[in-house]
PDB file of C-alpha atoms and ligand atoms in Angstrom:
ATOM      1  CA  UNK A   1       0.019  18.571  10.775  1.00 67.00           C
ATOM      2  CA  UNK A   2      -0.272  17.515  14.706  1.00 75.00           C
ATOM      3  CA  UNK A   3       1.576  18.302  17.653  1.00 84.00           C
ATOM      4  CA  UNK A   4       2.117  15.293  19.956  1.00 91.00           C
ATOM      5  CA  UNK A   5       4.467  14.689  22.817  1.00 95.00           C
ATOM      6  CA  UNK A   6       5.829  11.358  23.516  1.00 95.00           C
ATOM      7  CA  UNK A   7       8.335   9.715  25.921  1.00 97.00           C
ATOM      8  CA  UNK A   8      10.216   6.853  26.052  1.00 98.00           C
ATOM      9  CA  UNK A   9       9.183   3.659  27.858  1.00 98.00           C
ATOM     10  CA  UNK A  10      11.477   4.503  31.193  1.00 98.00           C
ATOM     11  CA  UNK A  11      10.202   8.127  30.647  1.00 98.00           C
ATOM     12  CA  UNK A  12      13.660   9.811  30.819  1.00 98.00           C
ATOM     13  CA  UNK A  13      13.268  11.239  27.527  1.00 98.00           C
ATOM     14  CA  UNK A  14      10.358  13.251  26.417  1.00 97.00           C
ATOM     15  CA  UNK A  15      10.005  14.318  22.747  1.00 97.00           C
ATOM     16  CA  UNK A  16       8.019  16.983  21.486  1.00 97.00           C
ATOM     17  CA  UNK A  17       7.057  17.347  17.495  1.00 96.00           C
ATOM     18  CA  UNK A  18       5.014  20.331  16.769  1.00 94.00           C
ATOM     19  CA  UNK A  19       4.691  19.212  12.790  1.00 93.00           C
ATOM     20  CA  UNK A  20       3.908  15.379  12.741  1.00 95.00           C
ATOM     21  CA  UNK A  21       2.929  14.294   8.926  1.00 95.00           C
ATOM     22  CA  UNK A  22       0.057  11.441   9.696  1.00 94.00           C
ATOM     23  CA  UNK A  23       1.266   9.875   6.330  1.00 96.00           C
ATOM     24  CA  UNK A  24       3.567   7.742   7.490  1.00 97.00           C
ATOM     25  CA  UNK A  25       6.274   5.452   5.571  1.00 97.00           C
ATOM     26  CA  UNK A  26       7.753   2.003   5.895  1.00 98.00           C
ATOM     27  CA  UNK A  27      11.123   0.701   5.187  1.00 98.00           C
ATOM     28  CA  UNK A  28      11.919  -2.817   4.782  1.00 98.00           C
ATOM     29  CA  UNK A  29      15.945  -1.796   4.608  1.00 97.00           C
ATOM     30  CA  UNK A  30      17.877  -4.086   6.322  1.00 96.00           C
ATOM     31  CA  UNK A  31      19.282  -1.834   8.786  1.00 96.00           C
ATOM     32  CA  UNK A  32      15.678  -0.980   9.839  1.00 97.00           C
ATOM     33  CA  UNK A  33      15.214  -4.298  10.388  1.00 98.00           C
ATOM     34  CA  UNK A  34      17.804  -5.105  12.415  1.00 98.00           C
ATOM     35  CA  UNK A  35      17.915  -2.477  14.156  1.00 97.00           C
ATOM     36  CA  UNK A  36      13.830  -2.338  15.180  1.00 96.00           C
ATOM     37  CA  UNK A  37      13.380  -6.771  14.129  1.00 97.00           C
ATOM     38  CA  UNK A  38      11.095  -5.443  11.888  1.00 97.00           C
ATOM     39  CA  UNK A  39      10.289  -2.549   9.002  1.00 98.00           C
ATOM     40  CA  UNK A  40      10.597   0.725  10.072  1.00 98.00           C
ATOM     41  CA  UNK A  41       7.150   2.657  10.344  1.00 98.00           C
ATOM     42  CA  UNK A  42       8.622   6.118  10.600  1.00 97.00           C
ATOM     43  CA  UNK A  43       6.282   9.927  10.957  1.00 97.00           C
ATOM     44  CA  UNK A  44       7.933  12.786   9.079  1.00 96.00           C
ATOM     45  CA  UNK A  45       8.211  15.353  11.978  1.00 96.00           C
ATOM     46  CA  UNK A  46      10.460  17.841  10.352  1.00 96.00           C
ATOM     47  CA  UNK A  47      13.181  20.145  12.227  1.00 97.00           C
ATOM     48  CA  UNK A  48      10.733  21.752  15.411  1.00 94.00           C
ATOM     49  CA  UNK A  49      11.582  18.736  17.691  1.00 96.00           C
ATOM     50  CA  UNK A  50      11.783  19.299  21.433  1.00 97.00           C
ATOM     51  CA  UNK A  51      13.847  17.046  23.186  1.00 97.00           C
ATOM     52  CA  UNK A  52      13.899  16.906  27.021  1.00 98.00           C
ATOM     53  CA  UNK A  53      16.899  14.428  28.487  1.00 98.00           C
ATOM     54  CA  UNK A  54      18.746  14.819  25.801  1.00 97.00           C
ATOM     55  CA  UNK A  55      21.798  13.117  28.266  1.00 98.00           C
ATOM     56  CA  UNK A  56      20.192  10.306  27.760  1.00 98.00           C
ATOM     57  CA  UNK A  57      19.948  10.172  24.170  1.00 98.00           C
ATOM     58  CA  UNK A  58      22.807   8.227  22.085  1.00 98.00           C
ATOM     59  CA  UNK A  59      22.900   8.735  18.396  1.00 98.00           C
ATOM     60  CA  UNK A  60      24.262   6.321  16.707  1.00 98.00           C
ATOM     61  CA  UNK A  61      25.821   7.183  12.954  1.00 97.00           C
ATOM     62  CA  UNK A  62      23.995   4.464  10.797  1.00 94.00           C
ATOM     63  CA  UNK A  63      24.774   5.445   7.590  1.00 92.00           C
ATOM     64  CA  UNK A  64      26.965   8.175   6.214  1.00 90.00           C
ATOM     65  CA  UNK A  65      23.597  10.987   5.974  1.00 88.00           C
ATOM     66  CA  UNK A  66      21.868   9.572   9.064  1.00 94.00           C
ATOM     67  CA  UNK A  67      21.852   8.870  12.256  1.00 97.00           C
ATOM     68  CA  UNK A  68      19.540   7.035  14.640  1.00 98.00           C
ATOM     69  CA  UNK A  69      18.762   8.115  18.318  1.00 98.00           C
ATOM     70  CA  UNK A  70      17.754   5.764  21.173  1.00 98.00           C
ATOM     71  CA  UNK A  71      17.030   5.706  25.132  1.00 98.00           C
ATOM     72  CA  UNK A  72      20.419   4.721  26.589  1.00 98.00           C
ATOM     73  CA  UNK A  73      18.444   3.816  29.506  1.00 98.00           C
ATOM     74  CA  UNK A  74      15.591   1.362  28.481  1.00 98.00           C
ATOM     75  CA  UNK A  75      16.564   1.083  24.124  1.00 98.00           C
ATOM     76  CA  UNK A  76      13.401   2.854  23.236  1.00 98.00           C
ATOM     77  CA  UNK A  77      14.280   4.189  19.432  1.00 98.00           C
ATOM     78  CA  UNK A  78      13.549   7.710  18.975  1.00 98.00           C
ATOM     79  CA  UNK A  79      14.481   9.224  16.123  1.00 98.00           C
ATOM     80  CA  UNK A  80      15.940   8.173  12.691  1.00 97.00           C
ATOM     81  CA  UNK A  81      17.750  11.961  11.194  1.00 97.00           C
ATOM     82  CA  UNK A  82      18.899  13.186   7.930  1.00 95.00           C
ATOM     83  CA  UNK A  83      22.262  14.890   8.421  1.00 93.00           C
ATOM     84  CA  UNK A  84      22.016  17.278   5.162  1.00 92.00           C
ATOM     85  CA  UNK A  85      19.174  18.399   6.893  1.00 95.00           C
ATOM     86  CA  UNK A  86      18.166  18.092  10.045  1.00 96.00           C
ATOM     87  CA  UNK A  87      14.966  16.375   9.505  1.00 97.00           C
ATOM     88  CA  UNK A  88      13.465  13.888  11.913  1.00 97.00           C
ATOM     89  CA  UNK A  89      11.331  10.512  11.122  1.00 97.00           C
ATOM     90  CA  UNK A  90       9.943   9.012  14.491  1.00 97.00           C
ATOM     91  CA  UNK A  91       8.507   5.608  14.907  1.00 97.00           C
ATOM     92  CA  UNK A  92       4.753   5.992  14.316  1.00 97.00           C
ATOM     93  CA  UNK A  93       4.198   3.832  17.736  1.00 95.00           C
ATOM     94  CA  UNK A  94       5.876   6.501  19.725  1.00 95.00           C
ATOM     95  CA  UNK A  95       2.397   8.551  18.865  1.00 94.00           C
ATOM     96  CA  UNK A  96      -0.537   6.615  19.910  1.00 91.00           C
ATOM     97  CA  UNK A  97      -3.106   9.279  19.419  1.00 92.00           C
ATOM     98  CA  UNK A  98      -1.713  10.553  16.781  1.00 93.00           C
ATOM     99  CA  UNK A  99      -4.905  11.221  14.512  1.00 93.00           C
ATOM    100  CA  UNK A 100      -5.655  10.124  10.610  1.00 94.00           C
ATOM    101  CA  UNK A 101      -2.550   7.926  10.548  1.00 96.00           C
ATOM    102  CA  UNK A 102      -2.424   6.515   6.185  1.00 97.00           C
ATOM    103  CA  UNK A 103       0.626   4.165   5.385  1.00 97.00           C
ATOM    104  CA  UNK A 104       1.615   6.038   2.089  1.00 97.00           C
ATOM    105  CA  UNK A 105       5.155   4.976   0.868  1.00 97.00           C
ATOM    106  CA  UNK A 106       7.341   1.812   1.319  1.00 98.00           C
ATOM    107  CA  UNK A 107      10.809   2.183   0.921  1.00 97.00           C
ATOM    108  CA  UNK A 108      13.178  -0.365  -0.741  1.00 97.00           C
ATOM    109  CA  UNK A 109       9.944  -2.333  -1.281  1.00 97.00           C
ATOM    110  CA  UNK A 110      12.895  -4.836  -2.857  1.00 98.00           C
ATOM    111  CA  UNK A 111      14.516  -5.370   0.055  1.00 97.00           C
ATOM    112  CA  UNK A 112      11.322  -6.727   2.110  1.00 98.00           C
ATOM    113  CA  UNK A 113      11.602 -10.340   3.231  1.00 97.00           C
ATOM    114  CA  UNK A 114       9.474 -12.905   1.783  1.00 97.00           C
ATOM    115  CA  UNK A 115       8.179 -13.644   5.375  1.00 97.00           C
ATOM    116  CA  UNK A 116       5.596 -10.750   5.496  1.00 97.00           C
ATOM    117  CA  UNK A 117       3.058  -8.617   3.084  1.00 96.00           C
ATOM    118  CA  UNK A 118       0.944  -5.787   3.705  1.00 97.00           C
ATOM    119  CA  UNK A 119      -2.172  -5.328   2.215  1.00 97.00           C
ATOM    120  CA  UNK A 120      -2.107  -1.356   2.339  1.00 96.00           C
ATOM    121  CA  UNK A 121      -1.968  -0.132  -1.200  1.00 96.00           C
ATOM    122  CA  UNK A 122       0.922   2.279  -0.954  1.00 98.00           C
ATOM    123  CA  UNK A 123       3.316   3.716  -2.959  1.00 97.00           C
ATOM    124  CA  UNK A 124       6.755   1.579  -3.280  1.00 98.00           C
ATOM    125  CA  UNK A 125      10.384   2.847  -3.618  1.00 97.00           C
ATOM    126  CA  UNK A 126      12.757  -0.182  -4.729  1.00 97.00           C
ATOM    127  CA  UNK A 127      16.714   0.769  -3.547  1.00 96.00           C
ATOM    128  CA  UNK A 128      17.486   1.955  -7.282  1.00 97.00           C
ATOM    129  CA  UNK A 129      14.574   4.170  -7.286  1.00 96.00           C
ATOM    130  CA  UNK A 130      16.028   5.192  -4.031  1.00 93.00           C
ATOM    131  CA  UNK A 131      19.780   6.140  -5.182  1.00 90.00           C
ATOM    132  CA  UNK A 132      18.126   7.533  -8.825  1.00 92.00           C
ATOM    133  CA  UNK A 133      15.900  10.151  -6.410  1.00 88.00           C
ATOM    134  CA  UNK A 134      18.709  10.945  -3.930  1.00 79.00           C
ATOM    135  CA  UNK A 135      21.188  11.166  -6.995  1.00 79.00           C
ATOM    136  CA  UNK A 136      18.860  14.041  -8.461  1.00 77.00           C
ATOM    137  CA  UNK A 137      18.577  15.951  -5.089  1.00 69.00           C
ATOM    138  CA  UNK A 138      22.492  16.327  -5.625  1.00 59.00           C
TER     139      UNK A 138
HETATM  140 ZN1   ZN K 201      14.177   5.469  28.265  1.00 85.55          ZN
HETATM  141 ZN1   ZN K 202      15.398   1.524   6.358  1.00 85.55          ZN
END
């Protein structure tokens, strides 16, 4: 676990994780995509999240159990967040040093465009595997 501190790109938000999983997941969803133009490379950073300028913050509902945050001032993305509970998933970028970084999951691995491949052996979550895990967490 690693404690970083990060801030957007016009620096009026600052964002501090004190519990930063270095295995980090993809997502290929389309949402991610359109929302980022590309997959989603997301850190686990749990609840202990600092925020600084949170006025500046909009959250926008994405889905009915999460919402995504982002810099109303410059569009930086900050934050993708489970509403059941609570949890944060930052985009990996937003920690440069962020130490012993290992790509371990890809979510709806189905869902990825035929336009791009990585060559990281990873796990893979297809959108039915998906909905049969969340389905048992019920
Ligand atoms: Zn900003
Ligand atoms: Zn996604």
């Amino acid at each position: 676990m690693n404690s970083e501190s990060s801030k957007c790109l016009c620096g009026s938000v600052n964002i501090t994780a004190t519990k930063i999983n270095p295995k980090f997941t993809v997502c290929h969803c389309e949402t991610c995509r359109t929302w980022g133009g590309g997959p989603l490379f997301a850190v686990q950073c749990g609840t202990d999240i600092k925020i600084e300028g949170e006025d500046k913050v909009k959250v926008y509902e994405s889905s009915p159990w999460a919402s995504r945050g982002f810099c109303s001032e410059c569009g930086t993305h900050l934050f993708y967040r489970l509403n059941k509970t609570g949890e944060y998933n930052m985009p990996v970028g937003m920690f440069p040093t962020l130490k012993n970084l290992e790509m371990t999951m890809q979510y709806f691995s189905d869902k990825r465009p035929d336009y791009y491949c990585f060559s990281n052996e990873t796990e893979e979550m297809t959108e039915a595997d998906i909905h049969t895990y969340f389905a048992s967490q019920l």
